[in-house]
Amino acid sequence: MAEGLMEISRFGIQQIASNLTAEATDIYIKQPQSTLSQLQAVLYDQYEVSVPLAAAGTCWAKLLQVVYQGDLLGTNPAIRALDKGLRTAPLIRFLGAEDGLLSHTYDGPRMYLNIEDYLYYNRGRKTNEKFKAVMAVLTGDPACTSMGPVRLHWGKAGWPDPGCWHGDAMYGDNWCHFGCAVKTLDPSDKFADSAPDRWNWEGVDLDKCCGPMGFTVGVEGCQCKVNHKRSMEQCPPAPFYTYR
């Protein structure tokens, strides 16, 4: 009963509902197969953030208010007709705690939200203001950030302007544990990539503070407090980027 849906939609419904009946497919967000060729040919940016699970409810409430302006049921024709800045359904997933140093969930479970901007490239590289407003809520509104930092997917879009992403603020002491691993495994900074401002441990004495177990938290002079080229007060407001 799920004919005509993208393979990923069929797979997702099968995993969640354990069947592909019309009833099951009707209640889940999905994308038709007919849109696949168009999606593959159109330029877009993909963004994904993770929000602490404890903030998922308040974060969603704020997002829905911003996107739908209180008209969740679509009963206001004027609001319903407004362009929301989104062209595809969001992808929502949940991950439990993991122990990777730069895992989003090293400090607890999270909700991930993936959204895509199809308008920036296809409207003459003009800012998609509605989309950017959604990213501003996700990355800067207390409804989403009050229970811990909202983290950006390492391989997707949405990164702040140079100097405005602070690893120690995002990952706490784990940022310096990772710095110790970098010091040992990549002493020549071969993997610093094209964003050296992110891979920054300036002001932290890794020579002194790194030991067999990583960063020696609690030792005098060993605090994971990095010197950044820009303070957050010197950065643009959320979502902290100006190139879109």
PDB file of C-alpha atoms in Angstrom:
ATOM      1  CA  MET A   1       0.000   0.000   0.000  1.00  0.00           C
ATOM      2  CA  ALA A   2       3.085   2.231   0.054  1.00  0.00           C
ATOM      3  CA  GLU A   3       3.644   2.229  -3.708  1.00  0.00           C
ATOM      4  CA  GLY A   4       4.738   5.593  -5.026  1.00  0.00           C
ATOM      5  CA  LEU A   5       6.748   6.536  -1.957  1.00  0.00           C
ATOM      6  CA  MET A   6      10.483   7.099  -1.834  1.00  0.00           C
ATOM      7  CA  GLU A   7      12.402   4.048  -0.662  1.00  0.00           C
ATOM      8  CA  ILE A   8      13.524   5.833   2.497  1.00  0.00           C
ATOM      9  CA  SER A   9       9.897   6.669   3.338  1.00  0.00           C
ATOM     10  CA  ARG A  10       8.814   3.059   2.811  1.00  0.00           C
ATOM     11  CA  PHE A  11      11.703   1.780   4.915  1.00  0.00           C
ATOM     12  CA  GLY A  12      11.008   4.253   7.723  1.00  0.00           C
ATOM     13  CA  ILE A  13       7.293   3.428   7.913  1.00  0.00           C
ATOM     14  CA  GLN A  14       8.041  -0.291   7.811  1.00  0.00           C
ATOM     15  CA  GLN A  15      10.488   0.026  10.710  1.00  0.00           C
ATOM     16  CA  ILE A  16       8.170   2.141  12.866  1.00  0.00           C
ATOM     17  CA  ALA A  17       4.758   0.662  12.098  1.00  0.00           C
ATOM     18  CA  SER A  18       5.872  -2.868  11.132  1.00  0.00           C
ATOM     19  CA  ASN A  19       3.577  -2.728   8.111  1.00  0.00           C
ATOM     20  CA  LEU A  20       2.938  -0.704   4.959  1.00  0.00           C
ATOM     21  CA  THR A  21      -0.840  -0.568   4.994  1.00  0.00           C
ATOM     22  CA  ALA A  22      -2.750   2.510   3.879  1.00  0.00           C
ATOM     23  CA  GLU A  23      -3.557   3.258   7.511  1.00  0.00           C
ATOM     24  CA  ALA A  24       0.113   3.192   8.492  1.00  0.00           C
ATOM     25  CA  THR A  25       1.304   5.318   5.590  1.00  0.00           C
ATOM     26  CA  ASP A  26      -1.435   7.898   6.128  1.00  0.00           C
ATOM     27  CA  ILE A  27      -0.240   8.907   9.603  1.00  0.00           C
ATOM     28  CA  TYR A  28       3.460   9.455   8.872  1.00  0.00           C
ATOM     29  CA  ILE A  29       5.276  12.287   7.086  1.00  0.00           C
ATOM     30  CA  LYS A  30       6.523  10.944   3.775  1.00  0.00           C
ATOM     31  CA  GLN A  31       7.738  11.946   0.332  1.00  0.00           C
ATOM     32  CA  PRO A  32       6.398  10.596  -2.988  1.00  0.00           C
ATOM     33  CA  GLN A  33       8.748   8.888  -5.437  1.00  0.00           C
ATOM     34  CA  SER A  34       7.643  11.384  -8.089  1.00  0.00           C
ATOM     35  CA  THR A  35       9.641  14.133  -6.391  1.00  0.00           C
ATOM     36  CA  LEU A  36      12.932  12.209  -6.344  1.00  0.00           C
ATOM     37  CA  SER A  37      14.254  13.200  -9.781  1.00  0.00           C
ATOM     38  CA  GLN A  38      13.460  16.842  -9.085  1.00  0.00           C
ATOM     39  CA  LEU A  39      15.143  16.754  -5.679  1.00  0.00           C
ATOM     40  CA  GLN A  40      18.261  15.182  -7.199  1.00  0.00           C
ATOM     41  CA  ALA A  41      18.554  17.943  -9.811  1.00  0.00           C
ATOM     42  CA  VAL A  42      17.901  20.987  -7.618  1.00  0.00           C
ATOM     43  CA  LEU A  43      20.622  22.609  -5.524  1.00  0.00           C
ATOM     44  CA  TYR A  44      19.975  22.862  -1.802  1.00  0.00           C
ATOM     45  CA  ASP A  45      21.701  23.043   1.578  1.00  0.00           C
ATOM     46  CA  GLN A  46      20.985  20.481   4.260  1.00  0.00           C
ATOM     47  CA  TYR A  47      21.065  21.479   7.929  1.00  0.00           C
ATOM     48  CA  GLU A  48      20.775  19.281  11.006  1.00  0.00           C
ATOM     49  CA  VAL A  49      20.911  20.159  14.681  1.00  0.00           C
ATOM     50  CA  SER A  50      20.536  18.160  17.865  1.00  0.00           C
ATOM     51  CA  VAL A  51      18.564  19.431  20.836  1.00  0.00           C
ATOM     52  CA  PRO A  52      18.744  17.943  24.358  1.00  0.00           C
ATOM     53  CA  LEU A  53      15.786  15.617  24.706  1.00  0.00           C
ATOM     54  CA  ALA A  54      14.651  17.480  27.822  1.00  0.00           C
ATOM     55  CA  ALA A  55      14.083  20.572  25.662  1.00  0.00           C
ATOM     56  CA  ALA A  56      12.375  18.841  22.737  1.00  0.00           C
ATOM     57  CA  GLY A  57       8.847  19.798  23.812  1.00  0.00           C
ATOM     58  CA  THR A  58       9.475  23.490  24.428  1.00  0.00           C
ATOM     59  CA  CYS A  59      11.636  23.710  21.311  1.00  0.00           C
ATOM     60  CA  TRP A  60       8.906  22.255  19.104  1.00  0.00           C
ATOM     61  CA  ALA A  61       6.294  24.548  20.623  1.00  0.00           C
ATOM     62  CA  LYS A  62       8.418  27.582  19.766  1.00  0.00           C
ATOM     63  CA  LEU A  63       9.208  26.334  16.254  1.00  0.00           C
ATOM     64  CA  LEU A  64       5.559  25.706  15.448  1.00  0.00           C
ATOM     65  CA  GLN A  65       4.632  29.152  16.728  1.00  0.00           C
ATOM     66  CA  VAL A  66       7.268  30.792  14.513  1.00  0.00           C
ATOM     67  CA  VAL A  67       6.431  28.782  11.385  1.00  0.00           C
ATOM     68  CA  TYR A  68       2.643  28.685  11.651  1.00  0.00           C
ATOM     69  CA  GLN A  69       2.018  31.820  13.712  1.00  0.00           C
ATOM     70  CA  GLY A  70      -0.462  29.990  15.928  1.00  0.00           C
ATOM     71  CA  ASP A  71      -2.460  28.539  13.026  1.00  0.00           C
ATOM     72  CA  LEU A  72      -1.439  24.901  13.503  1.00  0.00           C
ATOM     73  CA  LEU A  73      -4.632  23.519  11.940  1.00  0.00           C
ATOM     74  CA  GLY A  74      -4.404  25.729   8.864  1.00  0.00           C
ATOM     75  CA  THR A  75      -7.794  27.334   9.434  1.00  0.00           C
ATOM     76  CA  ASN A  76      -6.594  30.872   8.685  1.00  0.00           C
ATOM     77  CA  PRO A  77      -6.418  31.185   4.879  1.00  0.00           C
ATOM     78  CA  ALA A  78      -4.090  34.201   5.014  1.00  0.00           C
ATOM     79  CA  ILE A  79      -1.524  32.424   7.191  1.00  0.00           C
ATOM     80  CA  ARG A  80      -1.935  29.127   5.367  1.00  0.00           C
ATOM     81  CA  ALA A  81      -1.085  30.848   2.079  1.00  0.00           C
ATOM     82  CA  LEU A  82       2.181  32.278   3.396  1.00  0.00           C
ATOM     83  CA  ASP A  83       5.446  30.780   2.176  1.00  0.00           C
ATOM     84  CA  LYS A  84       7.000  28.988   5.166  1.00  0.00           C
ATOM     85  CA  GLY A  85      10.468  28.800   3.570  1.00  0.00           C
ATOM     86  CA  LEU A  86      10.494  24.989   3.544  1.00  0.00           C
ATOM     87  CA  ARG A  87       9.991  22.688   0.564  1.00  0.00           C
ATOM     88  CA  THR A  88      10.518  19.208   2.024  1.00  0.00           C
ATOM     89  CA  ALA A  89       9.396  17.448   5.164  1.00  0.00           C
ATOM     90  CA  PRO A  90      11.787  17.605   8.134  1.00  0.00           C
ATOM     91  CA  LEU A  91      13.565  14.482   9.273  1.00  0.00           C
ATOM     92  CA  ILE A  92      13.280  13.843  13.017  1.00  0.00           C
ATOM     93  CA  ARG A  93      15.301  11.208  14.841  1.00  0.00           C
ATOM     94  CA  PHE A  94      16.313  10.395  18.400  1.00  0.00           C
ATOM     95  CA  LEU A  95      19.675   9.123  19.637  1.00  0.00           C
ATOM     96  CA  GLY A  96      20.627   7.745  23.024  1.00  0.00           C
ATOM     97  CA  ALA A  97      23.807   8.524  24.920  1.00  0.00           C
ATOM     98  CA  GLU A  98      27.156   7.599  23.333  1.00  0.00           C
ATOM     99  CA  ASP A  99      30.674   7.947  24.690  1.00  0.00           C
ATOM    100  CA  GLY A 100      32.468   9.431  21.672  1.00  0.00           C
ATOM    101  CA  LEU A 101      34.373  12.575  22.621  1.00  0.00           C
ATOM    102  CA  LEU A 102      32.599  14.681  20.007  1.00  0.00           C
ATOM    103  CA  SER A 103      29.390  12.696  19.911  1.00  0.00           C
ATOM    104  CA  HIS A 104      26.361  14.958  20.157  1.00  0.00           C
ATOM    105  CA  THR A 105      24.961  12.648  22.813  1.00  0.00           C
ATOM    106  CA  TYR A 106      28.000  12.189  25.053  1.00  0.00           C
ATOM    107  CA  ASP A 107      26.055  13.984  27.811  1.00  0.00           C
ATOM    108  CA  GLY A 108      22.625  12.452  27.218  1.00  0.00           C
ATOM    109  CA  PRO A 109      19.948  11.632  24.634  1.00  0.00           C
ATOM    110  CA  ARG A 110      18.944  14.146  21.977  1.00  0.00           C
ATOM    111  CA  MET A 111      16.400  14.903  19.318  1.00  0.00           C
ATOM    112  CA  TYR A 112      17.836  15.578  15.867  1.00  0.00           C
ATOM    113  CA  LEU A 113      16.041  17.782  13.358  1.00  0.00           C
ATOM    114  CA  ASN A 114      17.100  17.830   9.699  1.00  0.00           C
ATOM    115  CA  ILE A 115      15.752  20.593   7.421  1.00  0.00           C
ATOM    116  CA  GLU A 116      16.686  21.713   3.910  1.00  0.00           C
ATOM    117  CA  ASP A 117      16.885  25.104   2.237  1.00  0.00           C
ATOM    118  CA  TYR A 118      15.864  24.839  -1.409  1.00  0.00           C
ATOM    119  CA  LEU A 119      15.286  28.545  -1.925  1.00  0.00           C
ATOM    120  CA  TYR A 120      18.707  30.149  -1.419  1.00  0.00           C
ATOM    121  CA  TYR A 121      20.286  28.795  -4.621  1.00  0.00           C
ATOM    122  CA  ASN A 122      17.114  28.781  -6.679  1.00  0.00           C
ATOM    123  CA  ARG A 123      16.094  32.375  -6.005  1.00  0.00           C
ATOM    124  CA  GLY A 124      19.317  34.034  -7.061  1.00  0.00           C
ATOM    125  CA  ARG A 125      21.288  33.217  -3.886  1.00  0.00           C
ATOM    126  CA  LYS A 126      19.076  35.407  -1.751  1.00  0.00           C
ATOM    127  CA  THR A 127      18.625  34.731   1.948  1.00  0.00           C
ATOM    128  CA  ASN A 128      15.670  32.502   2.749  1.00  0.00           C
ATOM    129  CA  GLU A 129      14.450  34.617   5.650  1.00  0.00           C
ATOM    130  CA  LYS A 130      11.770  32.197   6.855  1.00  0.00           C
ATOM    131  CA  PHE A 131      14.250  29.332   6.908  1.00  0.00           C
ATOM    132  CA  LYS A 132      16.833  31.441   8.687  1.00  0.00           C
ATOM    133  CA  ALA A 133      14.238  32.360  11.324  1.00  0.00           C
ATOM    134  CA  VAL A 134      13.757  28.650  12.013  1.00  0.00           C
ATOM    135  CA  MET A 135      17.515  28.188  12.402  1.00  0.00           C
ATOM    136  CA  ALA A 136      17.610  31.200  14.730  1.00  0.00           C
ATOM    137  CA  VAL A 137      15.070  29.540  17.025  1.00  0.00           C
ATOM    138  CA  LEU A 138      16.917  26.237  16.955  1.00  0.00           C
ATOM    139  CA  THR A 139      20.328  27.684  17.740  1.00  0.00           C
ATOM    140  CA  GLY A 140      19.548  30.688  19.909  1.00  0.00           C
ATOM    141  CA  ASP A 141      16.116  30.603  21.530  1.00  0.00           C
ATOM    142  CA  PRO A 142      15.985  29.514  25.201  1.00  0.00           C
ATOM    143  CA  ALA A 143      13.075  27.239  24.298  1.00  0.00           C
ATOM    144  CA  CYS A 144      15.664  25.060  22.519  1.00  0.00           C
ATOM    145  CA  THR A 145      18.918  25.911  24.335  1.00  0.00           C
ATOM    146  CA  SER A 146      17.921  26.104  28.007  1.00  0.00           C
ATOM    147  CA  MET A 147      18.777  22.448  28.712  1.00  0.00           C
ATOM    148  CA  GLY A 148      22.147  22.496  26.970  1.00  0.00           C
ATOM    149  CA  PRO A 149      23.772  23.674  23.759  1.00  0.00           C
ATOM    150  CA  VAL A 150      22.172  22.900  20.423  1.00  0.00           C
ATOM    151  CA  ARG A 151      24.835  21.176  18.335  1.00  0.00           C
ATOM    152  CA  LEU A 152      25.341  21.294  14.580  1.00  0.00           C
ATOM    153  CA  HIS A 153      25.785  18.141  12.520  1.00  0.00           C
ATOM    154  CA  TRP A 154      29.492  17.884  11.736  1.00  0.00           C
ATOM    155  CA  GLY A 155      28.939  17.307   8.014  1.00  0.00           C
ATOM    156  CA  LYS A 156      26.081  19.649   7.162  1.00  0.00           C
ATOM    157  CA  ALA A 157      25.380  23.359   6.686  1.00  0.00           C
ATOM    158  CA  GLY A 158      24.678  26.151   9.152  1.00  0.00           C
ATOM    159  CA  TRP A 159      28.100  26.778  10.664  1.00  0.00           C
ATOM    160  CA  PRO A 160      28.612  30.209  12.256  1.00  0.00           C
ATOM    161  CA  ASP A 161      30.847  32.889  10.806  1.00  0.00           C
ATOM    162  CA  PRO A 162      34.603  32.417  11.442  1.00  0.00           C
ATOM    163  CA  GLY A 163      35.439  32.725  15.114  1.00  0.00           C
ATOM    164  CA  CYS A 164      31.818  32.347  16.243  1.00  0.00           C
ATOM    165  CA  TRP A 165      31.732  28.613  16.891  1.00  0.00           C
ATOM    166  CA  HIS A 166      33.269  27.716  20.257  1.00  0.00           C
ATOM    167  CA  GLY A 167      34.069  24.072  20.791  1.00  0.00           C
ATOM    168  CA  ASP A 168      34.592  24.404  24.534  1.00  0.00           C
ATOM    169  CA  ALA A 169      31.124  25.924  24.921  1.00  0.00           C
ATOM    170  CA  MET A 170      29.561  23.200  22.782  1.00  0.00           C
ATOM    171  CA  TYR A 171      31.350  20.175  24.234  1.00  0.00           C
ATOM    172  CA  GLY A 172      32.749  21.226  27.611  1.00  0.00           C
ATOM    173  CA  ASP A 173      35.766  19.278  28.870  1.00  0.00           C
ATOM    174  CA  ASN A 174      35.323  16.769  26.054  1.00  0.00           C
ATOM    175  CA  TRP A 175      36.569  19.459  23.686  1.00  0.00           C
ATOM    176  CA  CYS A 176      39.925  19.419  25.466  1.00  0.00           C
ATOM    177  CA  HIS A 177      39.942  15.633  25.760  1.00  0.00           C
ATOM    178  CA  PHE A 178      39.674  15.668  21.979  1.00  0.00           C
ATOM    179  CA  GLY A 179      42.440  18.290  21.850  1.00  0.00           C
ATOM    180  CA  CYS A 180      44.695  15.861  23.675  1.00  0.00           C
ATOM    181  CA  ALA A 181      43.865  13.188  21.099  1.00  0.00           C
ATOM    182  CA  VAL A 182      44.677  15.665  18.299  1.00  0.00           C
ATOM    183  CA  LYS A 183      47.983  16.567  19.947  1.00  0.00           C
ATOM    184  CA  THR A 184      48.962  12.892  20.031  1.00  0.00           C
ATOM    185  CA  LEU A 185      47.562  11.635  16.745  1.00  0.00           C
ATOM    186  CA  ASP A 186      47.811  14.700  14.474  1.00  0.00           C
ATOM    187  CA  PRO A 187      50.691  16.865  15.736  1.00  0.00           C
ATOM    188  CA  SER A 188      51.101  18.543  12.314  1.00  0.00           C
ATOM    189  CA  ASP A 189      47.394  19.528  12.052  1.00  0.00           C
ATOM    190  CA  LYS A 190      46.995  17.569   8.850  1.00  0.00           C
ATOM    191  CA  PHE A 191      43.252  17.233   9.447  1.00  0.00           C
ATOM    192  CA  ALA A 192      42.536  20.824  10.499  1.00  0.00           C
ATOM    193  CA  ASP A 193      40.678  21.183   7.154  1.00  0.00           C
ATOM    194  CA  SER A 194      39.348  24.468   5.785  1.00  0.00           C
ATOM    195  CA  ALA A 195      38.003  25.766   9.093  1.00  0.00           C
ATOM    196  CA  PRO A 196      41.018  26.151  11.395  1.00  0.00           C
ATOM    197  CA  ASP A 197      39.121  28.597  13.602  1.00  0.00           C
ATOM    198  CA  ARG A 198      36.992  25.688  14.810  1.00  0.00           C
ATOM    199  CA  TRP A 199      39.857  23.381  15.730  1.00  0.00           C
ATOM    200  CA  ASN A 200      41.139  25.775  18.331  1.00  0.00           C
ATOM    201  CA  TRP A 201      42.625  25.144  21.766  1.00  0.00           C
ATOM    202  CA  GLU A 202      44.452  28.464  22.116  1.00  0.00           C
ATOM    203  CA  GLY A 203      45.070  29.363  25.731  1.00  0.00           C
ATOM    204  CA  VAL A 204      44.764  25.777  26.983  1.00  0.00           C
ATOM    205  CA  ASP A 205      48.096  24.231  28.008  1.00  0.00           C
ATOM    206  CA  LEU A 206      47.726  20.858  26.346  1.00  0.00           C
ATOM    207  CA  ASP A 207      51.407  20.046  26.945  1.00  0.00           C
ATOM    208  CA  LYS A 208      50.831  20.299  30.680  1.00  0.00           C
ATOM    209  CA  CYS A 209      47.251  19.105  30.920  1.00  0.00           C
ATOM    210  CA  CYS A 210      47.177  16.054  28.642  1.00  0.00           C
ATOM    211  CA  GLY A 211      47.855  12.690  30.235  1.00  0.00           C
ATOM    212  CA  PRO A 212      47.216   8.993  29.594  1.00  0.00           C
ATOM    213  CA  MET A 213      43.512   9.494  30.320  1.00  0.00           C
ATOM    214  CA  GLY A 214      43.185  12.631  28.221  1.00  0.00           C
ATOM    215  CA  PHE A 215      42.657  16.124  29.615  1.00  0.00           C
ATOM    216  CA  THR A 216      43.435  16.241  33.335  1.00  0.00           C
ATOM    217  CA  VAL A 217      40.407  18.130  34.623  1.00  0.00           C
ATOM    218  CA  GLY A 218      40.853  19.568  38.110  1.00  0.00           C
ATOM    219  CA  VAL A 219      44.622  20.025  37.978  1.00  0.00           C
ATOM    220  CA  GLU A 220      45.687  23.579  38.714  1.00  0.00           C
ATOM    221  CA  GLY A 221      45.959  25.560  35.485  1.00  0.00           C
ATOM    222  CA  CYS A 222      43.997  22.944  33.525  1.00  0.00           C
ATOM    223  CA  GLN A 223      40.632  24.369  32.590  1.00  0.00           C
ATOM    224  CA  CYS A 224      39.041  23.857  29.207  1.00  0.00           C
ATOM    225  CA  LYS A 225      38.608  27.561  28.482  1.00  0.00           C
ATOM    226  CA  VAL A 226      39.700  28.426  24.955  1.00  0.00           C
ATOM    227  CA  ASN A 227      40.694  31.915  23.764  1.00  0.00           C
ATOM    228  CA  HIS A 228      38.585  32.732  20.721  1.00  0.00           C
ATOM    229  CA  LYS A 229      39.161  35.440  18.130  1.00  0.00           C
ATOM    230  CA  ARG A 230      35.593  36.660  18.616  1.00  0.00           C
ATOM    231  CA  SER A 231      33.349  36.596  21.650  1.00  0.00           C
ATOM    232  CA  MET A 232      29.699  35.732  21.095  1.00  0.00           C
ATOM    233  CA  GLU A 233      28.889  39.397  21.754  1.00  0.00           C
ATOM    234  CA  GLN A 234      31.006  40.250  18.693  1.00  0.00           C
ATOM    235  CA  CYS A 235      29.203  37.712  16.513  1.00  0.00           C
ATOM    236  CA  PRO A 236      25.960  38.132  14.556  1.00  0.00           C
ATOM    237  CA  PRO A 237      22.753  37.060  16.310  1.00  0.00           C
ATOM    238  CA  ALA A 238      21.459  33.507  16.024  1.00  0.00           C
ATOM    239  CA  PRO A 239      21.902  31.546  13.860  1.00  0.00           C
ATOM    240  CA  PHE A 240      25.326  33.277  13.939  1.00  0.00           C
ATOM    241  CA  TYR A 241      26.053  33.248  10.198  1.00  0.00           C
ATOM    242  CA  THR A 242      25.840  36.020   7.588  1.00  0.00           C
ATOM    243  CA  TYR A 243      26.744  34.125   4.381  1.00  0.00           C
ATOM    244  CA  ARG A 244      23.135  32.975   3.817  1.00  0.00           C
TER     245      ARG A 244
END
